[in-house]
Coordinates of C-alpha atoms and ligand atoms in Angstrom, one line a residue:
X1 CA 21.5 -30.3 15.7
X2 CA 20.3 -28.5 12.3
X3 CA 20.5 -25.1 10.8
X4 CA 17.3 -23.5 9.2
X5 CA 16.5 -20.3 7.6
X6 CA 13.5 -18.5 7.3
X7 CA 13.5 -15.8 4.2
X8 CA 10.6 -12.8 3.7
X9 CA 10.6 -11.5 0.3
X10 CA 8.9 -8.1 0.5
X11 CA 8.2 -5.4 -2.4
X12 CA 11.1 -3.5 -1.2
X13 CA 13.4 -5.6 1.2
X14 CA 14.3 -9.6 1.5
X15 CA 14.9 -10.6 5.2
X16 CA 16.6 -13.5 6.8
X17 CA 16.9 -15.2 10.0
X18 CA 19.4 -18.1 10.4
X19 CA 18.4 -20.4 13.3
X20 CA 20.2 -23.5 15.0
X21 CA 18.0 -26.2 16.3
X22 CA 19.2 -28.6 19.0
X23 CA 17.9 -32.1 19.0
X24 CA 14.9 -31.4 21.3
X25 CA 13.8 -29.2 18.5
X26 CA 14.4 -26.0 20.3
X27 CA 15.6 -23.3 17.7
X28 CA 17.9 -20.4 18.9
X29 CA 17.8 -17.5 16.1
X30 CA 21.7 -17.0 15.5
X31 CA 21.7 -14.2 13.3
X32 CA 19.5 -11.8 10.7
X33 CA 20.2 -9.7 7.5
X34 CA 18.4 -7.9 4.7
X35 CA 19.1 -6.5 1.5
X36 CA 16.8 -4.8 -1.2
X37 CA 14.8 -6.8 -3.2
X38 CA 15.8 -7.8 -6.8
X39 CA 12.9 -7.9 -9.6
X40 CA 9.4 -7.5 -8.4
X41 CA 8.3 -9.6 -5.3
X42 CA 7.2 -13.5 -6.5
X43 CA 9.7 -13.4 -9.8
X44 CA 12.4 -15.6 -9.6
X45 CA 14.7 -12.7 -10.3
X46 CA 14.4 -12.7 -6.4
X47 CA 16.5 -15.8 -6.1
X48 CA 19.4 -13.6 -6.4
X49 CA 18.3 -11.2 -3.4
X50 CA 17.7 -14.3 -1.3
X51 CA 21.1 -15.8 -1.7
X52 CA 22.7 -12.8 -1.0
X53 CA 20.7 -12.3 2.1
X54 CA 21.3 -15.8 3.5
X55 CA 25.4 -15.6 2.7
X56 CA 25.3 -12.2 4.9
X57 CA 23.4 -13.9 7.4
X58 CA 25.6 -17.2 7.4
X59 CA 29.2 -15.6 7.3
X60 CA 27.8 -13.2 10.6
X61 CA 28.2 -16.4 12.3
X62 CA 30.9 -18.2 10.5
X63 CA 28.3 -20.8 8.7
X64 CA 28.4 -21.7 5.0
X65 CA 25.5 -22.6 2.8
X66 CA 26.2 -26.2 3.5
X67 CA 25.5 -26.1 6.8
X68 CA 21.6 -25.1 5.7
X69 CA 19.2 -28.2 6.1
X70 CA 16.2 -26.1 4.9
X71 CA 15.1 -22.6 3.6
X72 CA 11.3 -21.2 4.5
X73 CA 10.0 -19.1 2.5
X74 CA 7.1 -16.7 3.2
X75 CA 3.7 -17.3 1.1
X76 CA 4.0 -13.8 0.2
X77 CA 0.7 -12.1 0.3
X78 CA -0.4 -11.7 -3.5
X79 CA -0.1 -7.6 -3.2
X80 CA 1.4 -5.2 -5.3
X81 CA 0.7 -1.2 -5.0
X82 CA 1.1 1.3 -7.5
X83 CA 1.4 5.3 -6.6
X84 CA 0.5 8.0 -9.3
X85 CA -0.5 11.7 -9.2
X86 CA -3.0 13.4 -11.0
X87 CA -2.9 17.2 -11.6
X88 CA -6.6 18.7 -11.3
X89 CA -6.2 22.2 -11.3
X90 CA -4.3 24.5 -13.7
X91 CA -3.7 28.5 -13.9
X92 CA -3.9 29.8 -17.5
X93 CA -3.5 33.7 -18.0
X94 CA -5.4 34.3 -21.1
X95 CA -3.4 37.8 -22.6
X96 CA -1.1 38.3 -20.3
X97 CA -3.1 40.2 -18.2
X98 CA -2.0 39.9 -14.2
X99 CA 0.8 38.3 -13.6
X100 CA 2.9 36.9 -10.4
X101 CA 6.6 36.8 -10.5
X102 CA 9.7 35.9 -7.7
X103 CA 12.6 36.6 -9.0
X104 CA 16.2 35.6 -6.4
X105 CA 17.4 39.2 -6.1
X106 CA 14.8 41.9 -6.7
X107 CA 15.9 45.6 -5.9
X108 CA 14.8 48.6 -4.0
X109 CA 12.2 48.0 -1.4
X110 CA 8.2 49.0 -0.9
X111 CA 5.2 49.8 -3.8
X112 CA 4.9 51.0 -6.9
X113 CA 2.0 51.7 -8.6
X114 CA 1.7 53.4 -12.1
X115 CA 1.3 53.1 -16.1
X116 CA 3.5 50.3 -18.1
X117 CA 5.6 52.4 -20.4
X118 CA 9.3 51.4 -22.2
X119 CA 12.4 53.3 -21.4
X120 CA 12.7 54.8 -24.9
X121 CA 9.0 56.3 -24.5
X122 CA 10.1 57.8 -21.2
X123 CA 12.4 59.5 -23.0
X124 CA 10.0 61.8 -24.9
X125 CA 6.6 61.3 -22.7
X126 CA 5.6 64.8 -21.4
X127 CA 3.1 63.3 -19.0
X128 CA 4.3 63.4 -15.4
X129 CA 3.2 59.6 -14.6
X130 CA 3.5 57.4 -12.3
X131 CA 5.3 55.3 -14.9
X132 CA 6.2 52.0 -14.0
X133 CA 9.3 51.4 -16.7
X134 CA 9.4 48.1 -18.6
X135 CA 12.9 47.5 -19.5
X136 CA 14.5 44.7 -22.0
X137 CA 17.7 43.6 -22.3
X138 CA 19.3 46.8 -25.1
X139 CA 20.7 48.5 -22.3
X140 CA 23.2 47.8 -19.8
X141 CA 22.5 48.8 -16.3
X142 CA 24.8 52.2 -16.2
X143 CA 22.9 53.5 -19.0
X144 CA 19.6 52.3 -17.7
X145 CA 20.0 53.9 -14.2
X146 CA 21.1 57.4 -16.2
X147 CA 17.8 57.4 -18.4
X148 CA 15.9 56.8 -15.4
X149 CA 17.3 59.5 -13.3
X150 CA 17.2 61.7 -16.4
X151 CA 13.6 61.5 -16.7
X152 CA 13.0 61.7 -12.9
X153 CA 15.1 65.4 -13.1
X154 CA 12.8 66.2 -15.9
X155 CA 10.2 65.8 -13.3
X156 CA 8.5 62.3 -14.4
X157 CA 7.5 60.4 -11.7
X158 CA 9.1 56.9 -12.0
X159 CA 7.4 54.5 -9.7
X160 CA 9.1 51.2 -10.0
X161 CA 10.4 49.2 -13.3
X162 CA 10.4 45.6 -14.8
X163 CA 13.6 44.2 -16.1
X164 CA 14.7 41.4 -18.2
X165 CA 17.8 40.6 -17.1
X166 CA 19.0 40.0 -13.6
X167 CA 20.1 43.7 -13.2
X168 CA 17.8 44.5 -10.4
X169 CA 20.1 45.6 -7.3
X170 CA 22.6 47.1 -10.0
X171 CA 20.1 49.4 -11.2
X172 CA 18.6 50.3 -7.8
X173 CA 22.1 51.3 -6.3
X174 CA 23.0 54.0 -8.8
X175 CA 19.2 55.8 -8.2
X176 CA 19.2 58.8 -6.4
X177 CA 15.9 57.6 -5.1
X178 CA 15.2 53.6 -5.0
X179 CA 12.1 52.3 -6.5
X180 CA 11.0 49.0 -6.1
X181 CA 12.5 46.6 -9.2
X182 CA 11.6 43.2 -10.2
X183 CA 14.0 41.3 -12.8
X184 CA 14.6 38.4 -14.6
X185 CA 11.3 39.0 -16.7
X186 CA 12.3 36.6 -19.4
X187 CA 9.0 37.3 -21.9
X188 CA 9.5 41.5 -21.4
X189 CA 8.2 42.0 -25.2
X190 CA 4.7 40.4 -23.8
X191 CA 4.4 43.1 -21.1
X192 CA 1.6 45.2 -22.2
X193 CA 2.3 49.2 -22.6
X194 CA 0.1 51.8 -21.4
X195 CA -1.8 49.4 -19.0
X196 CA -2.3 49.7 -14.8
X197 CA 0.9 48.0 -12.9
X198 CA 2.1 47.3 -9.6
X199 CA 5.5 46.2 -8.2
X200 CA 6.0 45.4 -4.8
X201 CA 9.6 44.2 -2.8
X202 CA 9.5 43.1 0.4
X203 CA 13.1 43.8 2.5
X204 CA 15.1 40.4 3.1
X205 CA 13.7 37.6 4.9
X206 CA 10.2 39.0 4.5
X207 CA 7.0 38.5 2.4
X208 CA 5.1 40.8 0.1
X209 CA 1.7 42.4 1.7
X210 CA -0.2 44.1 -1.1
X211 CA 0.1 41.9 -4.1
X212 CA -0.6 38.7 -2.1
X213 CA -4.0 40.3 -1.0
X214 CA -6.9 39.9 -3.3
X215 CA -8.6 43.2 -1.9
X216 CA -5.2 45.3 -1.9
X217 CA -4.7 43.9 -5.4
X218 CA -8.6 45.5 -5.7
X219 CA -7.9 48.4 -4.2
X220 CA -4.7 49.3 -6.4
X221 CA -6.7 48.7 -9.6
X222 CA -10.2 49.7 -8.9
X223 CA -11.4 46.0 -9.5
X224 CA -15.1 45.2 -9.5
X225 CA -16.1 41.8 -7.2
X226 CA -16.1 39.6 -10.4
X227 CA -12.5 40.5 -11.0
X228 CA -11.6 40.3 -7.7
X229 CA -12.5 36.5 -7.7
X230 CA -10.4 36.3 -10.9
X231 CA -7.2 37.7 -9.5
X232 CA -7.7 35.1 -6.5
X233 CA -5.4 32.4 -8.1
X234 CA -2.6 35.2 -8.9
X235 CA -2.9 36.6 -5.1
X236 CA -2.5 32.7 -3.7
X237 CA 0.5 32.2 -6.0
X238 CA 2.1 35.1 -4.2
X239 CA 1.8 34.4 -0.9
X240 CA 5.2 34.1 0.8
X241 CA 7.6 35.5 -1.8
X242 CA 9.6 38.5 -1.4
X243 CA 8.4 40.5 -4.7
X244 CA 6.1 40.5 -7.5
X245 CA 4.5 42.6 -10.3
X246 CA 0.8 43.0 -11.6
X247 CA -0.3 44.4 -14.5
X248 CA -3.8 44.6 -15.5
X249 CA -4.8 44.4 -19.1
X250 CA -8.9 45.4 -20.2
X251 CA -9.6 41.8 -21.4
X252 CA -6.9 39.7 -19.7
X253 CA -8.3 37.0 -17.7
X254 CA -7.0 34.2 -15.4
X255 CA -8.7 30.9 -14.7
X256 CA -8.3 28.4 -12.8
X257 CA -9.5 25.4 -14.8
X258 CA -10.4 21.6 -13.4
X259 CA -8.9 19.4 -15.7
X260 CA -11.1 15.9 -15.9
X261 CA -8.7 13.0 -14.7
X262 CA -11.4 10.3 -15.2
X263 CA -13.6 8.7 -12.5
X264 CA -13.2 5.7 -10.7
X265 CA -16.4 3.3 -9.6
X266 CA -16.7 1.4 -6.9
X267 CA -18.1 -1.9 -6.3
X268 CA -18.8 -3.0 -2.7
X269 CA -20.4 -6.2 -1.7
X270 CA -23.9 -4.4 -1.0
X271 CA -23.6 -1.0 -2.8
X272 CA -21.8 0.6 -5.9
X273 CA -20.9 4.4 -6.0
X274 CA -19.2 6.6 -8.6
X275 CA -16.7 9.5 -8.2
X276 CA -14.9 11.7 -10.2
X277 CA -11.2 11.8 -9.5
X278 CA -10.8 15.9 -9.6
X279 CA -13.5 16.3 -6.8
X280 CA -10.6 15.3 -4.8
X281 CA -9.7 13.2 -2.0
X282 CA -11.8 13.7 0.7
X283 CA -14.4 13.1 -1.8
X284 CA -13.0 9.5 -2.8
X285 CA -12.3 8.3 0.5
X286 CA -15.9 9.3 2.2
X287 CA -17.3 7.3 -1.1
X288 CA -14.5 3.9 -0.1
X289 CA -15.9 4.3 3.2
X290 CA -19.5 4.0 2.3
X291 CA -18.9 1.1 0.2
X292 CA -16.6 -0.8 1.6
X293 CA -16.3 -3.6 2.0
X294 CA -15.2 -3.1 -1.7
X295 CA -14.8 -6.1 -4.0
X296 CA -13.6 -4.1 -6.8
X297 CA -12.1 -0.8 -8.1
X298 CA -12.8 0.3 -11.6
X299 CA -11.5 3.1 -13.6
X300 CA -13.1 4.8 -16.5
X301 CA -10.9 3.8 -19.7
X302 CA -9.2 6.4 -22.0
X303 CA -8.7 8.9 -18.7
X304 CA -5.3 9.5 -16.5
X305 CA -6.7 7.0 -13.9
X306 CA -8.2 4.8 -16.1
X307 CA -4.3 4.2 -17.5
X308 CA -2.8 4.2 -14.0
X309 CA -5.1 1.0 -13.4
X310 CA -4.4 -0.3 -16.8
X311 CA -0.4 0.0 -15.9
X312 CA -0.9 -2.1 -12.5
X313 CA -3.3 -4.5 -13.6
X314 CA -1.0 -5.3 -16.4
X315 CA 2.1 -6.0 -14.1
X316 CA 0.0 -8.2 -11.9
X317 CA -1.3 -10.4 -15.3
X318 CA 2.3 -11.2 -16.5
X319 CA 3.4 -11.8 -12.5
X320 CA 1.0 -14.7 -11.8
X321 CA 0.5 -15.7 -16.1
X322 CA -3.3 -15.1 -15.5
X323 CA -5.3 -12.4 -18.1
X324 CA -5.6 -9.0 -17.5
X325 CA -9.0 -9.2 -17.1
X326 CA -9.0 -11.8 -13.8
X327 CA -7.1 -8.8 -12.4
X328 CA -9.2 -6.9 -9.8
X329 CA -7.8 -3.5 -7.8
X330 CA -9.0 -4.1 -4.4
X331 CA -8.3 -1.2 -2.6
X332 CA -7.6 2.6 -3.2
X333 CA -5.8 5.9 -1.1
X334 CA -6.4 8.9 -2.4
X335 CA -4.9 11.9 -0.6
X336 CA -5.1 15.6 -1.7
X337 CA -1.7 17.3 -2.6
X338 CA -0.4 20.5 -4.0
X339 CA 1.9 20.3 -7.0
X340 CA 4.1 23.4 -8.7
X341 CA 2.9 24.1 -12.2
X342 CA 3.9 26.8 -14.6
X343 CA 1.3 28.9 -15.0
X344 CA 0.0 29.1 -18.6
X345 CA 0.7 32.0 -20.6
X346 CA 2.6 33.9 -18.0
X347 CA 5.0 36.3 -18.5
X348 CA 8.6 35.1 -16.8
X349 CA 7.8 31.2 -16.5
X350 CA 6.2 31.4 -12.7
X351 CA 4.8 28.7 -11.1
X352 CA 2.1 28.4 -9.1
X353 CA 0.6 25.7 -7.0
X354 CA -1.9 23.5 -8.6
X355 CA -4.4 21.3 -6.8
X356 CA -3.6 17.7 -7.4
X357 CA -4.6 14.1 -5.9
X358 CA -2.1 11.3 -5.1
X359 CA -3.4 7.8 -5.6
X360 CA -1.9 4.4 -4.4
X361 CA -4.0 1.2 -5.7
X362 CA -3.5 -1.9 -4.8
X363 CA -4.5 -5.6 -6.7
X364 CA -4.7 -8.8 -5.1
X365 CA -4.8 -11.9 -7.3
X366 CA -4.9 -15.7 -6.3
X367 CA -1.7 -17.0 -5.4
X368 CA 2.0 -15.3 -5.7
X369 CA 4.0 -18.3 -7.7
X370 CA 6.4 -18.5 -4.6
X371 CA 6.8 -22.3 -4.9
X372 CA 8.4 -21.3 -8.5
X373 CA 10.7 -19.1 -6.5
X374 CA 11.6 -22.0 -4.0
X375 CA 12.3 -24.5 -7.0
X376 CA 15.1 -22.2 -8.3
X377 CA 16.6 -21.5 -5.2
X378 CA 16.8 -25.5 -4.7
X379 CA 18.2 -25.4 -8.6
X380 CA 20.7 -22.8 -7.5
X381 CA 22.4 -23.6 -4.2
X382 CA 21.1 -27.3 -3.5
X383 CA 19.3 -26.4 -0.6
X384 CA 15.9 -27.9 0.2
X385 CA 13.2 -25.1 0.1
X386 CA 9.7 -24.8 0.9
X387 CA 6.5 -22.7 1.9
X388 CA 6.6 -21.9 5.2
X389 CA 3.6 -19.9 5.9
X390 CA 1.0 -17.1 5.3
X391 CA 3.0 -14.0 5.6
X392 CA 0.6 -12.2 7.7
X393 CA 0.1 -14.7 10.4
X394 CA 3.9 -15.4 10.5
X395 CA 4.2 -11.8 11.3
X396 CA 2.0 -11.9 14.5
X397 CA 4.0 -14.7 15.4
X398 CA 7.4 -12.9 14.9
X399 CA 6.2 -9.8 16.6
X400 CA 4.4 -11.5 19.7
X401 CA 8.6 -12.5 20.6
X402 CA 8.3 -8.3 21.4
X403 CA 8.8 -8.1 25.1
X404 CA 5.5 -6.7 26.8
X405 CA 2.9 -8.2 24.4
X406 CA 0.4 -10.6 24.4
X407 CA -2.8 -11.2 22.6
X408 CA -5.7 -9.2 21.5
X409 CA -3.2 -7.6 19.9
X410 CA -2.6 -6.3 16.6
X411 CA 0.2 -5.3 14.1
X412 CA 0.6 -2.8 11.7
X413 CA 3.0 -3.6 8.9
X414 CA 4.0 -0.1 7.3
X415 CA 6.0 -1.4 4.2
X416 CA 6.7 0.2 1.1
X417 CA 3.9 -0.6 -1.0
X418 CA 0.8 -1.0 1.4
X419 CA -0.1 -1.0 4.6
X420 CA -1.2 -4.5 6.5
X421 CA -2.1 -5.2 9.2
X422 CA -3.5 -8.5 11.1
X423 CA -4.7 -9.0 14.6
X424 CA -4.9 -12.5 17.1
X425 CA -7.6 -13.0 19.5
X426 CA -7.0 -14.6 22.6
X427 CA -8.3 -17.7 21.1
X428 CA -5.4 -17.5 18.7
X429 CA -7.3 -16.7 15.7
X430 CA -6.0 -14.6 13.0
X431 CA -7.4 -11.8 10.5
X432 CA -5.5 -9.7 8.3
X433 CA -6.4 -7.0 5.7
X434 CA -3.7 -5.2 3.0
X435 CA -4.6 -1.6 2.1
X436 CA -3.2 0.6 -0.3
X437 CA -0.4 3.4 0.5
X438 CA 2.6 3.2 2.6
X439 CA 6.3 4.8 2.0
X440 CA 6.4 5.0 -1.7
X441 CA 3.2 7.2 -1.3
X442 CA 5.1 9.5 1.4
X443 CA 7.8 9.8 -0.9
X444 CA 5.6 10.6 -4.1
X445 CA 4.1 12.9 -2.0
X446 CA 7.1 14.5 -0.7
X447 CA 8.3 14.6 -4.1
X448 CA 5.8 16.3 -5.9
X449 CA 5.1 19.1 -3.3
X450 CA 8.6 20.5 -3.3
X451 CA 8.6 20.1 -7.2
X452 CA 11.8 17.9 -6.7
X453 CA 11.2 15.3 -9.4
X454 CA 13.9 13.1 -7.8
X455 CA 12.8 10.0 -5.7
X456 CA 15.5 9.2 -4.0
X457 CA 16.3 12.8 -2.7
X458 CA 12.6 12.7 -1.8
X459 CA 13.5 9.2 0.0
X460 CA 16.3 10.7 1.9
X461 CA 14.3 14.0 3.1
X462 CA 11.2 11.4 4.2
X463 CA 14.0 9.6 6.6
X464 CA 16.3 12.0 7.7
X465 CA 16.2 15.4 10.0
X466 CA 17.0 18.5 8.2
X467 CA 19.5 21.6 9.3
X468 CA 20.1 25.0 8.5
X469 CA 23.6 25.7 8.2
X470 CA 24.2 29.3 9.5
X471 CA 28.2 29.5 9.6
X472 CA 30.8 27.5 8.3
X473 CA 31.2 26.7 12.0
X474 CA 27.9 25.9 13.3
X475 CA 24.4 24.6 11.9
X476 CA 21.3 25.0 13.3
X477 CA 19.0 21.8 13.7
X478 CA 15.6 21.7 12.7
X479 CA 14.6 21.3 16.5
X480 CA 16.0 24.4 17.4
X481 CA 19.3 23.0 19.0
X482 CA 22.7 24.3 17.6
X483 CA 25.8 22.3 16.8
X484 CA 29.2 23.5 16.6
X485 CA 32.3 22.1 14.4
X486 CA 35.9 22.6 15.3
X487 CA 36.8 22.3 11.6
X488 CA 34.6 24.2 8.8
X489 CA 32.2 22.6 7.0
X490 CA 32.1 22.5 3.2
X491 CA 31.7 26.0 1.7
X492 CA 29.0 24.5 -0.7
X493 CA 27.0 23.8 2.2
X494 CA 26.7 28.1 3.6
X495 CA 23.4 29.3 4.3
X496 CA 22.0 26.0 3.2
X497 CA 19.6 24.1 4.1
X498 CA 20.6 20.2 4.4
X499 CA 19.4 16.8 5.1
X500 CA 21.1 14.9 7.4
X501 CA 21.6 11.9 5.6
X502 CA 24.0 8.8 7.0
X503 CA 26.7 9.9 4.5
X504 CA 27.0 13.2 5.9
X505 CA 24.9 16.7 4.6
X506 CA 23.1 17.0 1.5
X507 CA 22.5 20.7 0.4
X508 CA 18.7 21.1 -0.9
X509 CA 18.4 23.2 -3.6
X510 CA 14.9 24.5 -2.6
X511 CA 13.5 27.7 -2.3
X512 CA 11.4 26.7 0.6
X513 CA 12.7 27.4 4.1
X514 CA 13.4 25.0 6.3
X515 CA 9.8 25.0 8.7
X516 CA 7.8 24.5 5.0
X517 CA 9.9 21.0 3.9
X518 CA 9.4 20.1 7.4
X519 CA 5.8 20.3 7.5
X520 CA 5.3 19.5 3.7
X521 CA 7.3 15.8 5.3
X522 CA 5.1 15.4 8.1
X523 CA 1.7 16.2 6.4
X524 CA 3.0 13.7 3.9
X525 CA 3.4 11.3 6.4
X526 CA 0.2 11.7 8.3
X527 CA -2.0 11.7 4.9
X528 CA -0.4 8.4 4.3
X529 CA 0.0 6.2 7.7
X530 CA -2.5 8.0 10.2
X531 CA -5.2 7.5 7.8
X532 CA -4.3 3.8 6.7
X533 CA -3.4 2.7 10.6
X534 CA -7.2 3.6 11.3
X535 CA -8.6 2.4 8.5
X536 CA -6.6 -1.0 8.6
X537 CA -7.5 -1.4 12.4
X538 CA -11.3 -0.6 11.9
X539 CA -11.4 -3.9 10.1
X540 CA -9.6 -5.9 11.5
X541 CA -11.1 -5.0 15.2
X542 CA -13.6 -7.1 17.1
X543 CA -16.6 -5.3 15.7
X544 CA -14.9 -3.2 14.4
X545 CA -14.0 -1.5 17.4
X546 CA -10.3 -0.4 17.5
X547 CA -10.6 0.1 21.7
X548 CA -10.9 -3.7 22.3
X549 CA -7.6 -4.2 20.7
X550 CA -5.3 -4.1 24.1
X551 CA -1.4 -3.6 21.9
X552 CA -0.9 -2.4 18.3
X553 CA 3.2 -3.6 17.6
X554 CA 4.5 -1.7 14.2
X555 CA 6.5 -3.5 12.0
X556 CA 8.3 -3.2 8.6
X557 CA 10.3 -0.2 7.1
X558 CA 8.4 2.9 7.7
X559 CA 8.2 1.7 11.3
X560 CA 11.5 2.5 11.6
X561 CA 10.8 6.1 10.7
X562 CA 11.7 8.8 13.0
X563 CA 8.3 10.0 13.2
X564 CA 5.8 8.1 12.3
X565 CA 5.3 5.5 15.2
X566 CA 4.8 8.8 17.2
X567 CA 1.9 10.1 14.8
X568 CA 0.0 7.0 15.2
X569 CA 0.5 6.4 18.9
X570 CA -1.0 10.2 18.7
X571 CA -4.1 9.2 17.4
X572 CA -4.4 5.7 18.9
X573 CA -4.0 6.6 22.5
X574 CA -7.7 8.2 22.4
X575 CA -8.5 4.4 21.7
X576 CA -6.9 3.5 24.7
X577 CA -4.3 1.1 23.0
X578 CA -0.8 0.7 23.6
X579 CA 1.0 1.4 20.6
X580 CA 4.9 1.2 20.0
X581 CA 7.5 -0.1 17.9
X582 CA 8.1 -3.3 17.7
X583 CA 11.2 -5.0 19.1
X584 CA 10.9 -8.7 17.5
X585 CA 13.0 -11.1 19.8
X586 CA 14.2 -8.4 22.0
X587 CA 16.8 -7.3 19.9
X588 CA 15.7 -6.6 15.8
X589 CA 13.2 -3.4 16.3
X590 CA 10.6 -3.6 13.9
X591 CA 12.4 -5.5 11.8
X592 CA 12.7 -9.5 10.9
X593 CA 9.2 -10.2 12.0
X594 CA 8.4 -12.7 9.4
X595 CA 11.3 -14.3 8.8
X596 CA 11.4 -14.9 12.6
X597 CA 7.8 -16.2 12.4
X598 CA 8.5 -18.7 10.0
X599 CA 11.6 -20.2 12.0
X600 CA 9.1 -20.5 15.0
X601 CA 6.3 -21.7 13.1
X602 CA 8.6 -24.9 11.5
X603 CA 9.7 -26.1 14.6
X604 CA 6.2 -26.1 16.3
X605 CA 5.0 -27.9 13.5
X606 CA 7.9 -30.3 13.1
X607 CA 8.2 -31.0 16.8
Ligands
LIG1 P1 8.3 -4.6 2.1 O1 7.9 -5.4 3.3 O2 7.1 -4.1 1.1 O3 9.6 -5.3 1.6 P2 10.0 -2.6 4.1 O4 9.0 -3.2 5.4 O5 11.1 -2.6 3.7 O6 8.8 -3.2 2.9 O7 9.2 -1.2 4.0 C1 9.7 -0.3 3.2 C2 9.6 1.4 3.3 O8 10.7 1.5 4.4 C3 10.0 2.0 2.3 O9 9.2 2.9 1.9 C4 11.5 3.1 3.0 O10 11.5 4.5 2.3 C5 10.8 2.7 4.5 N1 12.1 2.8 5.0 C6 13.1 2.3 5.1 N2 13.8 2.2 6.2 C7 13.2 3.6 6.8 C8 14.1 4.4 8.0 N3 15.4 4.2 8.2 N4 13.0 5.6 8.1 C9 12.3 5.8 7.8 N5 11.4 4.9 6.4 C10 12.0 3.9 6.3
LIG2 MG1 7.2 -6.4 4.3

């Protein structure tokens, strides 16, 4: 009787299966374990993680390192992926023309239209208005309220105000007749005077109606069709906000500019196409499909996208001791997304959603130096180590231990850097493919669209449901159900949208309502995994026909996701395919496929 271990080193996760092999050669898998991969996949730093995972697996069944007679490593697929985001539009306001602004606590209610005037000028003017008063931080709110009231009693019409400090509510509360007031306009000195302006504030929980509609802005300011076109970016930026101010200046302009991000050249086996990144994801993916099967993808040197390609080729070249010129980018996934961006030339640092393209790229080289890793392991822990088999084949073998599966079947390995698929037909022949874009890409999209700039938080939002803490004693989950608590929740959670992470509710500092965050999260998953599942299955299915695959089993970390399997199942059901999360050996769920496959393949080959 001997003990052996199967080890799968992935880009994110290192997984181990510990097995006892009896004298007849029958394997019995005793335990499994997993740790985060240390270092880039294929480097000798991985050894640390492998040893850690082995120790965990052994300890679980009371074994020690010296009990092991063999370690089997995967012949890791030599692919690494990288993700990047390229902004392709930006909003520029020249001469501070029309602005949108959405402070936290505006004052008053409704729409006010008039000409901009300072508080000082209001004291002396003889013209009745209507006026929109521009208020700097030189007076406190009491004085401001008194001066406005004095103006009104002189017969002036004050229809709204724009305020520098966060004083709108304090001022409104002191007026006889409330008017809409927008505050926190940091660059108040840039507000042009003597110009037509409109201020709109909606009731709590509601969104403005007029200033978010280009035709209402056109009506208020008497705009030509040409000018109306120009206000579209502003109207769009103001959709869903609670308050806004728009000012018209004679020569002001808002432009939505396209930013050149470089172009991509797709070299296929039979044809070649080129596409500009700023044309957007749809255009890029159409060309990818057109040129497929791809041989190589190149990017224009000296551009944003060129820089990204250069980066992953250099990393891969270092890793494998090859010249950069030998490394080829073999697949890309492009996804349209939106990115909050500071509006250039704005009055209060406003943001608008600019268009962006998310790109995942994947390079492939000849072989990762897993042999080196095996030698390093032998050196460190003195256990014979060798390469046990090709990752894609081992994954299929492992997945076939799922109850209810038989060939012809395919697996989709939903990892962090790449989406891999393999197919086994009735004759036992295996084909496989690796595509750019997986879990890391989803995290990047969530991070970008919510403007978090915090990958760890984005990862939490990706893998956990949300809830709204409505009182200290109850929260409403995103599915609408209500949960009550006997002990009060922490006060800092009150009124907040929270992520229900393993360590407890994490409050989000995001203005978007819960439903919007859910929508962004689900769209990110769909855009990456539904598209890649179809792309992958089309490539490995007999004659490209997905209907000829009877079963699809999902494996890998992203198959653990609480909504991705359902999304993939929803599209594949249309092809008559049985789709589900794998359940390796009937106990592991979608984890441990490759490690299990390594053990099974070995005992088969020996006995
Ligand atoms: P690899 O084989 O490349 O090492 P994995 O199979 O470990 O990768 O998959 C890593 C991906 O799985 C990451 O993008 C991670 O966010 C995702 N992931 C891990 N656990 C979960 C989970 N519980 N829910 C959703 N996604 C998960
Ligand atoms: Mg993997």
